[in-house]
Amino acid sequence: MAAMTKSVGMLLVGLLTSVSAYADFEVYGFAQLDYVQDFKRTDPDWISTLRPSTIPTQSDQYGSDGQAILSPRQSRLGVQGNWPASGQELKTRIEFDFFGVGDNAGKVTPRLRHAYGEWGTVLAGQTWSNFMDIDGFPKIVDYSGPTGMVFIRTPQIRYTPVVGINTFSVALENPNSDLDASLGAVSTDNKAPDLSARYRYTPDWGHLQVSGIVRYLGFDTPGAVAADPKDHKMGWGLNLSTSYVIATSNKLILSAVTGAGIANYMNDGGTDLAADGPPGDQQAKAVPILGWVIYYDHQWSELWHSSIGFSKTEVTNTDFQAANAYKFGEYSSVNMLYTPAKNILMGGEFLYGAREDKNGDRGEDYRLQFTFKYLFANKWAQL
């Protein structure tokens, strides 16, 4: 009986091993709680993260200063799998967090982060934009992160013909756009997808990435007649980012982005189209924007690490934008994080943000954030 049991056990192990070579499936994620002690105050829909665009520039705009927030919004749940398909690997991924946006802003509700498949050189679905660089995000615990970087997950169709130390990809991306109130009661009119291209170089010392995007931005008026506002303008963007590894475990992160009509792709702030020109002859304009990031990630030991840095976004406002239109935002942070085990993260972070409007009005916010993060993953073979 013992010999039979052993034989059956060996057979099951062999079967699982062969299946694992065939395909695998994983459930992953983490439970996270953030305690934020805000010494000023921001837009109530965004109190659990620091976005410069949500900082008030008028006293008591959102109420009195000083707020305590305990938020589980960053908690995450995802599934991913890999299968061979016609001689190539098929990768799939679906992932949610609980950071409500849009109609659910300020609420703890499920929100789709990723939903895509990748087969060989072709990816289709929602994931990081081809125009952005996810490796440009420093090791911080605030949800939003640096204001002056490209940061967006968007539906796309991506083709990557070159993979390796040198990688090249192009993509058609969802053409969402932010319209300024100066254009009137108009709606977006997107005739074509955004077109992005990316080149990435990954030597031993870190990485270098250059990406660009062109956009056909438009708007019209529902129920329009000939005199109603409608127009289309070209938008463009150029994003340069790099990381440099110092003494194996430390990293310097740098990025700069410039363009016009790319606010939708930025991490925070600005609009894509706004009215401009002399009085009586106003026209739509793709709004120029500039952003940059400098951060340094430092590993003190196997258990302790820190990140410190600064970021800024600057908008060149048009003539007809309102006096309180977002002009520029600043973001900086420093932290000390503790990882007693590979699936546990604890630590504290100090954050500072500032906003200035077109008319020069300015607001600031500073806060402390304490994070408790517990990761999990379960991987098994799947036919």
GROMACS .gro file of C-alpha atoms in nm:
model
  383
    1MET     CA    1   0.000   0.000   0.000
    2ALA     CA    2   0.284   0.237   0.090
    3ALA     CA    3   0.458   0.159  -0.240
    4MET     CA    4   0.137   0.228  -0.432
    5THR     CA    5   0.087   0.558  -0.250
    6LYS     CA    6   0.441   0.658  -0.329
    7SER     CA    7   0.394   0.566  -0.696
    8VAL     CA    8   0.071   0.767  -0.719
    9GLY     CA    9   0.245   1.062  -0.553
   10MET     CA   10   0.534   1.048  -0.798
   11LEU     CA   11   0.286   1.028  -1.086
   12LEU     CA   12   0.101   1.341  -0.964
   13VAL     CA   13   0.428   1.531  -0.920
   14GLY     CA   14   0.533   1.432  -1.271
   15LEU     CA   15   0.197   1.535  -1.413
   16LEU     CA   16   0.203   1.875  -1.241
   17THR     CA   17   0.560   1.930  -1.356
   18SER     CA   18   0.466   1.860  -1.717
   19VAL     CA   19   0.157   2.081  -1.691
   20SER     CA   20   0.365   2.364  -1.539
   21ALA     CA   21   0.589   2.347  -1.842
   22TYR     CA   22   0.277   2.378  -2.054
   23ALA     CA   23   0.102   2.670  -1.881
   24ASP     CA   24   0.075   2.858  -1.555
   25PHE     CA   25  -0.179   3.078  -1.382
   26GLU     CA   26  -0.133   3.317  -1.090
   27VAL     CA   27  -0.353   3.511  -0.851
   28TYR     CA   28  -0.161   3.799  -0.694
   29GLY     CA   29  -0.206   4.129  -0.515
   30PHE     CA   30  -0.173   4.296  -0.177
   31ALA     CA   31  -0.374   4.438   0.108
   32GLN     CA   32  -0.261   4.790   0.195
   33LEU     CA   33  -0.362   5.053   0.447
   34ASP     CA   34  -0.238   5.412   0.430
   35TYR     CA   35  -0.267   5.646   0.726
   36VAL     CA   36  -0.233   6.003   0.600
   37GLN     CA   37  -0.200   6.298   0.835
   38ASP     CA   38  -0.263   6.603   0.620
   39PHE     CA   39  -0.156   6.936   0.772
   40LYS     CA   40  -0.341   7.139   0.507
   41ARG     CA   41  -0.632   7.019   0.293
   42THR     CA   42  -0.708   6.907  -0.065
   43ASP     CA   43  -1.012   6.829  -0.279
   44PRO     CA   44  -1.219   6.576  -0.075
   45ASP     CA   45  -1.233   6.338  -0.374
   46TRP     CA   46  -0.853   6.304  -0.366
   47ILE     CA   47  -0.765   6.324   0.003
   48SER     CA   48  -0.588   5.986   0.013
   49THR     CA   49  -0.316   6.093  -0.232
   50LEU     CA   50  -0.129   6.417  -0.305
   51ARG     CA   51  -0.207   6.567  -0.646
   52PRO     CA   52  -0.094   6.931  -0.682
   53SER     CA   53  -0.392   7.009  -0.906
   54THR     CA   54  -0.628   6.931  -0.612
   55ILE     CA   55  -0.460   7.178  -0.374
   56PRO     CA   56  -0.682   7.484  -0.310
   57THR     CA   57  -0.549   7.830  -0.390
   58GLN     CA   58  -0.819   8.005  -0.186
   59SER     CA   59  -0.833   7.994   0.194
   60ASP     CA   60  -1.084   7.742   0.335
   61GLN     CA   61  -1.191   7.642  -0.016
   62TYR     CA   62  -1.252   7.285   0.106
   63GLY     CA   63  -1.284   7.362   0.477
   64SER     CA   64  -1.041   7.401   0.766
   65ASP     CA   65  -0.685   7.266   0.753
   66GLY     CA   66  -0.577   6.937   0.909
   67GLN     CA   67  -0.727   6.602   0.817
   68ALA     CA   68  -0.664   6.239   0.921
   69ILE     CA   69  -0.729   5.975   0.653
   70LEU     CA   70  -0.708   5.595   0.676
   71SER     CA   71  -0.744   5.446   0.330
   72PRO     CA   72  -0.738   5.090   0.186
   73ARG     CA   73  -0.776   5.222  -0.172
   74GLN     CA   74  -0.432   5.109  -0.292
   75SER     CA   75  -0.509   4.742  -0.219
   76ARG     CA   76  -0.485   4.537  -0.537
   77LEU     CA   77  -0.607   4.208  -0.686
   78GLY     CA   78  -0.500   4.056  -1.015
   79VAL     CA   79  -0.477   3.737  -1.218
   80GLN     CA   80  -0.232   3.655  -1.494
   81GLY     CA   81  -0.148   3.352  -1.703
   82ASN     CA   82   0.094   3.231  -1.968
   83TRP     CA   83   0.008   2.974  -2.235
   84PRO     CA   84   0.180   2.856  -2.554
   85ALA     CA   85  -0.025   2.939  -2.864
   86SER     CA   86   0.082   2.852  -3.219
   87GLY     CA   87   0.447   2.840  -3.125
   88GLN     CA   88   0.449   3.166  -2.928
   89GLU     CA   89   0.372   3.257  -2.568
   90LEU     CA   90   0.032   3.410  -2.492
   91LYS     CA   91   0.032   3.636  -2.185
   92THR     CA   92  -0.288   3.764  -2.026
   93ARG     CA   93  -0.353   3.989  -1.728
   94ILE     CA   94  -0.650   4.146  -1.548
   95GLU     CA   95  -0.592   4.367  -1.243
   96PHE     CA   96  -0.801   4.593  -1.017
   97ASP     CA   97  -0.740   4.835  -0.733
   98PHE     CA   98  -0.999   5.019  -0.522
   99PHE     CA   99  -0.918   5.381  -0.603
  100GLY     CA  100  -1.247   5.521  -0.731
  101VAL     CA  101  -1.228   5.789  -1.002
  102GLY     CA  102  -1.483   5.964  -1.224
  103ASP     CA  103  -1.833   5.921  -1.082
  104ASN     CA  104  -1.679   5.713  -0.802
  105ALA     CA  105  -1.414   5.968  -0.707
  106GLY     CA  106  -1.353   5.968  -0.333
  107LYS     CA  107  -1.507   5.623  -0.288
  108VAL     CA  108  -1.351   5.283  -0.218
  109THR     CA  109  -1.468   5.099  -0.530
  110PRO     CA  110  -1.307   4.848  -0.771
  111ARG     CA  111  -1.128   5.013  -1.062
  112LEU     CA  112  -0.978   4.838  -1.363
  113ARG     CA  113  -0.602   4.890  -1.396
  114HIS     CA  114  -0.495   4.631  -1.654
  115ALA     CA  115  -0.688   4.406  -1.893
  116TYR     CA  116  -0.482   4.288  -2.189
  117GLY     CA  117  -0.338   3.999  -2.383
  118GLU     CA  118   0.003   3.980  -2.549
  119TRP     CA  119   0.086   3.721  -2.814
  120GLY     CA  120   0.432   3.741  -2.962
  121THR     CA  121   0.480   4.092  -3.098
  122VAL     CA  122   0.115   4.202  -3.060
  123LEU     CA  123  -0.047   4.342  -2.744
  124ALA     CA  124  -0.412   4.449  -2.723
  125GLY     CA  125  -0.602   4.579  -2.422
  126GLN     CA  126  -0.560   4.829  -2.140
  127THR     CA  127  -0.217   4.873  -1.981
  128TRP     CA  128   0.066   5.128  -1.948
  129SER     CA  129   0.079   5.369  -2.240
  130ASN     CA  130   0.350   5.312  -2.497
  131PHE     CA  131   0.435   5.681  -2.447
  132MET     CA  132   0.525   5.639  -2.077
  133ASP     CA  133   0.809   5.474  -1.882
  134ILE     CA  134   0.693   5.274  -1.578
  135ASP     CA  135   1.056   5.243  -1.463
  136GLY     CA  136   1.053   5.619  -1.413
  137PHE     CA  137   0.828   5.582  -1.107
  138PRO     CA  138   1.040   5.602  -0.788
  139LYS     CA  139   1.005   5.380  -0.477
  140ILE     CA  140   0.745   5.590  -0.300
  141VAL     CA  141   0.422   5.493  -0.124
  142ASP     CA  142   0.200   5.787  -0.221
  143TYR     CA  143  -0.048   5.666  -0.482
  144SER     CA  144  -0.020   5.942  -0.743
  145GLY     CA  145   0.352   6.011  -0.737
  146PRO     CA  146   0.550   6.281  -0.922
  147THR     CA  147   0.338   6.536  -1.106
  148GLY     CA  148   0.574   6.600  -1.399
  149MET     CA  149   0.581   6.256  -1.558
  150VAL     CA  150   0.380   6.073  -1.823
  151PHE     CA  151   0.167   5.823  -1.634
  152ILE     CA  152  -0.148   5.658  -1.770
  153ARG     CA  153  -0.303   5.318  -1.835
  154THR     CA  154  -0.504   5.324  -2.157
  155PRO     CA  155  -0.663   5.088  -2.414
  156GLN     CA  156  -0.428   5.028  -2.706
  157ILE     CA  157  -0.305   4.803  -2.985
  158ARG     CA  158   0.074   4.772  -2.968
  159TYR     CA  159   0.327   4.615  -3.206
  160THR     CA  160   0.682   4.540  -3.084
  161PRO     CA  161   0.895   4.415  -3.376
  162VAL     CA  162   1.231   4.453  -3.195
  163VAL     CA  163   1.291   4.307  -2.845
  164GLY     CA  164   1.614   4.283  -2.642
  165ILE     CA  165   1.874   4.531  -2.521
  166ASN     CA  166   1.728   4.753  -2.792
  167THR     CA  167   1.348   4.749  -2.803
  168PHE     CA  168   1.115   4.934  -3.038
  169SER     CA  169   0.736   4.950  -3.034
  170VAL     CA  170   0.450   5.147  -3.191
  171ALA     CA  171   0.089   5.171  -3.074
  172LEU     CA  172  -0.255   5.306  -3.150
  173GLU     CA  173  -0.397   5.442  -2.823
  174ASN     CA  174  -0.737   5.555  -2.698
  175PRO     CA  175  -0.779   5.928  -2.782
  176ASN     CA  176  -0.926   6.067  -2.460
  177SER     CA  177  -0.882   6.443  -2.421
  178ASP     CA  178  -0.946   6.711  -2.159
  179LEU     CA  179  -1.127   7.022  -2.287
  180ASP     CA  180  -1.095   7.357  -2.115
  181ALA     CA  181  -1.410   7.546  -2.008
  182SER     CA  182  -1.298   7.839  -2.228
  183LEU     CA  183  -1.416   7.640  -2.533
  184GLY     CA  184  -1.777   7.653  -2.413
  185ALA     CA  185  -2.035   7.375  -2.382
  186VAL     CA  186  -1.860   7.136  -2.621
  187SER     CA  187  -1.791   6.761  -2.638
  188THR     CA  188  -1.482   6.572  -2.748
  189ASP     CA  189  -1.473   6.472  -3.115
  190ASN     CA  190  -1.200   6.212  -3.163
  191LYS     CA  191  -1.170   6.115  -3.529
  192ALA     CA  192  -0.853   5.905  -3.497
  193PRO     CA  193  -0.654   5.717  -3.231
  194ASP     CA  194  -0.334   5.858  -3.085
  195LEU     CA  195  -0.014   5.724  -3.244
  196SER     CA  196   0.287   5.657  -3.019
  197ALA     CA  197   0.634   5.515  -3.074
  198ARG     CA  198   0.901   5.411  -2.824
  199TYR     CA  199   1.269   5.317  -2.831
  200ARG     CA  200   1.428   5.163  -2.521
  201TYR     CA  201   1.792   5.078  -2.449
  202THR     CA  202   1.871   4.857  -2.145
  203PRO     CA  203   2.247   4.822  -2.081
  204ASP     CA  204   2.396   4.703  -1.751
  205TRP     CA  205   2.401   5.053  -1.600
  206GLY     CA  206   2.024   5.109  -1.620
  207HIS     CA  207   1.806   5.218  -1.911
  208LEU     CA  208   1.738   5.498  -2.157
  209GLN     CA  209   1.402   5.554  -2.324
  210VAL     CA  210   1.277   5.796  -2.588
  211SER     CA  211   0.911   5.803  -2.683
  212GLY     CA  212   0.686   6.027  -2.887
  213ILE     CA  213   0.318   6.073  -2.961
  214VAL     CA  214   0.099   6.257  -3.212
  215ARG     CA  215  -0.269   6.330  -3.152
  216TYR     CA  216  -0.564   6.463  -3.355
  217LEU     CA  217  -0.763   6.655  -3.095
  218GLY     CA  218  -1.111   6.781  -3.162
  219PHE     CA  219  -1.440   6.902  -3.024
  220ASP     CA  220  -1.787   6.986  -3.148
  221THR     CA  221  -2.121   7.101  -3.008
  222PRO     CA  222  -2.409   6.856  -2.964
  223GLY     CA  223  -2.698   6.951  -3.194
  224ALA     CA  224  -2.462   7.188  -3.374
  225VAL     CA  225  -2.551   7.439  -3.639
  226ALA     CA  226  -2.298   7.604  -3.866
  227ALA     CA  227  -2.203   7.876  -3.616
  228ASP     CA  228  -2.155   7.645  -3.317
  229PRO     CA  229  -1.800   7.579  -3.193
  230LYS     CA  230  -1.613   7.288  -3.352
  231ASP     CA  231  -1.249   7.242  -3.442
  232HIS     CA  232  -0.956   7.001  -3.461
  233LYS     CA  233  -0.591   7.058  -3.373
  234MET     CA  234  -0.277   6.846  -3.377
  235GLY     CA  235  -0.112   6.758  -3.047
  236TRP     CA  236   0.233   6.614  -2.994
  237GLY     CA  237   0.468   6.502  -2.719
  238LEU     CA  238   0.828   6.393  -2.661
  239ASN     CA  239   0.929   6.200  -2.349
  240LEU     CA  240   1.290   6.128  -2.248
  241SER     CA  241   1.361   5.915  -1.939
  242THR     CA  242   1.653   5.728  -1.790
  243SER     CA  243   1.774   5.549  -1.479
  244TYR     CA  244   2.135   5.504  -1.371
  245VAL     CA  245   2.234   5.228  -1.129
  246ILE     CA  246   2.483   5.340  -0.864
  247ALA     CA  247   2.674   5.079  -0.659
  248THR     CA  248   2.436   4.797  -0.761
  249SER     CA  249   2.141   4.877  -0.533
  250ASN     CA  250   2.095   5.254  -0.571
  251LYS     CA  251   1.935   5.431  -0.864
  252LEU     CA  252   1.908   5.784  -1.003
  253ILE     CA  253   1.585   5.847  -1.197
  254LEU     CA  254   1.550   6.135  -1.445
  255SER     CA  255   1.279   6.227  -1.696
  256ALA     CA  256   1.160   6.523  -1.898
  257VAL     CA  257   0.851   6.558  -2.115
  258THR     CA  258   0.736   6.839  -2.340
  259GLY     CA  259   0.461   6.889  -2.594
  260ALA     CA  260   0.120   7.039  -2.662
  261GLY     CA  261  -0.217   6.878  -2.607
  262ILE     CA  262  -0.081   6.591  -2.395
  263ALA     CA  263  -0.224   6.678  -2.052
  264ASN     CA  264  -0.436   6.362  -2.066
  265TYR     CA  265  -0.114   6.159  -2.058
  266MET     CA  266   0.043   6.352  -1.771
  267ASN     CA  267   0.026   6.228  -1.413
  268ASP     CA  268  -0.149   6.545  -1.301
  269GLY     CA  269  -0.271   6.884  -1.418
  270GLY     CA  270  -0.361   7.080  -1.728
  271THR     CA  271  -0.600   7.055  -2.023
  272ASP     CA  272  -0.541   6.942  -2.382
  273LEU     CA  273  -0.735   7.208  -2.574
  274ALA     CA  274  -0.827   7.565  -2.475
  275ALA     CA  275  -0.942   7.884  -2.645
  276ASP     CA  276  -0.673   8.129  -2.753
  277GLY     CA  277  -0.618   8.431  -2.976
  278PRO     CA  278  -0.729   8.796  -2.985
  279PRO     CA  279  -1.076   8.896  -2.859
  280GLY     CA  280  -1.341   8.832  -3.122
  281ASP     CA  281  -1.120   8.582  -3.308
  282GLN     CA  282  -1.060   8.308  -3.055
  283GLN     CA  283  -0.959   7.965  -3.177
  284ALA     CA  284  -0.876   7.633  -3.017
  285LYS     CA  285  -0.514   7.568  -2.925
  286ALA     CA  286  -0.328   7.256  -2.811
  287VAL     CA  287  -0.203   7.374  -2.471
  288PRO     CA  288   0.178   7.354  -2.425
  289ILE     CA  289   0.304   7.166  -2.118
  290LEU     CA  290   0.643   7.080  -1.968
  291GLY     CA  291   0.723   6.832  -1.691
  292TRP     CA  292   1.030   6.686  -1.530
  293VAL     CA  293   1.131   6.446  -1.250
  294ILE     CA  294   1.450   6.386  -1.051
  295TYR     CA  295   1.454   6.113  -0.784
  296TYR     CA  296   1.711   5.901  -0.605
  297ASP     CA  297   1.635   5.556  -0.465
  298HIS     CA  298   1.879   5.442  -0.195
  299GLN     CA  299   1.917   5.098  -0.034
  300TRP     CA  300   2.049   5.137   0.322
  301SER     CA  301   2.048   4.761   0.390
  302GLU     CA  302   1.850   4.449   0.300
  303LEU     CA  303   1.569   4.572   0.526
  304TRP     CA  304   1.571   4.951   0.483
  305HIS     CA  305   1.550   5.177   0.178
  306SER     CA  306   1.459   5.536   0.096
  307SER     CA  307   1.361   5.758  -0.194
  308ILE     CA  308   1.394   6.135  -0.223
  309GLY     CA  309   1.317   6.369  -0.510
  310PHE     CA  310   1.133   6.655  -0.677
  311SER     CA  311   0.901   6.699  -0.975
  312LYS     CA  312   0.730   6.988  -1.152
  313THR     CA  313   0.466   7.046  -1.419
  314GLU     CA  314   0.432   7.381  -1.599
  315VAL     CA  315   0.147   7.479  -1.831
  316THR     CA  316   0.161   7.771  -2.076
  317ASN     CA  317  -0.192   7.900  -2.028
  318THR     CA  318  -0.386   8.044  -2.321
  319ASP     CA  319  -0.539   8.393  -2.334
  320PHE     CA  320  -0.896   8.280  -2.271
  321GLN     CA  321  -0.835   8.032  -1.990
  322ALA     CA  322  -0.986   8.140  -1.659
  323ALA     CA  323  -0.782   8.325  -1.398
  324ASN     CA  324  -0.787   8.017  -1.172
  325ALA     CA  325  -0.669   7.778  -1.446
  326TYR     CA  326  -0.389   7.541  -1.338
  327LYS     CA  327  -0.050   7.691  -1.429
  328PHE     CA  328   0.206   7.478  -1.251
  329GLY     CA  329   0.242   7.217  -0.979
  330GLU     CA  330   0.531   7.106  -0.758
  331TYR     CA  331   0.573   6.771  -0.584
  332SER     CA  332   0.849   6.641  -0.356
  333SER     CA  333   0.884   6.357  -0.107
  334VAL     CA  334   1.125   6.167   0.115
  335ASN     CA  335   1.066   5.835   0.290
  336MET     CA  336   1.208   5.556   0.500
  337LEU     CA  337   1.070   5.210   0.417
  338TYR     CA  338   1.114   4.879   0.600
  339THR     CA  339   1.081   4.532   0.444
  340PRO     CA  340   1.116   4.270   0.721
  341ALA     CA  341   1.009   4.001   0.470
  342LYS     CA  342   0.978   3.997   0.092
  343ASN     CA  343   0.598   4.020   0.116
  344ILE     CA  344   0.577   4.290   0.387
  345LEU     CA  345   0.637   4.665   0.351
  346MET     CA  346   0.603   4.928   0.621
  347GLY     CA  347   0.725   5.283   0.643
  348GLY     CA  348   0.668   5.656   0.652
  349GLU     CA  349   0.683   5.930   0.392
  350PHE     CA  350   0.681   6.310   0.405
  351LEU     CA  351   0.518   6.483   0.106
  352TYR     CA  352   0.501   6.843  -0.009
  353GLY     CA  353   0.295   6.983  -0.294
  354ALA     CA  354   0.215   7.326  -0.436
  355ARG     CA  355  -0.016   7.468  -0.701
  356GLU     CA  356  -0.014   7.805  -0.876
  357ASP     CA  357  -0.295   7.939  -1.092
  358LYS     CA  358  -0.279   8.155  -1.404
  359ASN     CA  359  -0.345   8.470  -1.197
  360GLY     CA  360  -0.062   8.392  -0.953
  361ASP     CA  361  -0.274   8.258  -0.667
  362ARG     CA  362  -0.083   7.983  -0.487
  363GLY     CA  363  -0.165   7.701  -0.248
  364GLU     CA  364   0.052   7.447  -0.063
  365ASP     CA  365   0.002   7.117   0.116
  366TYR     CA  366   0.227   6.897   0.326
  367ARG     CA  367   0.149   6.565   0.488
  368LEU     CA  368   0.283   6.248   0.648
  369GLN     CA  369   0.185   5.906   0.516
  370PHE     CA  370   0.237   5.576   0.698
  371THR     CA  371   0.194   5.258   0.494
  372PHE     CA  372   0.131   4.892   0.584
  373LYS     CA  373   0.141   4.659   0.283
  374TYR     CA  374   0.104   4.278   0.278
  375LEU     CA  375   0.159   4.097  -0.051
  376PHE     CA  376   0.031   3.758  -0.163
  377ALA     CA  377   0.054   3.536  -0.469
  378ASN     CA  378  -0.062   3.184  -0.553
  379LYS     CA  379   0.069   3.021  -0.866
  380TRP     CA  380  -0.034   2.685  -1.003
  381ALA     CA  381  -0.039   2.481  -1.322
  382GLN     CA  382  -0.345   2.513  -1.542
  383LEU     CA  383  -0.444   2.319  -1.854
   0.00000   0.00000   0.00000
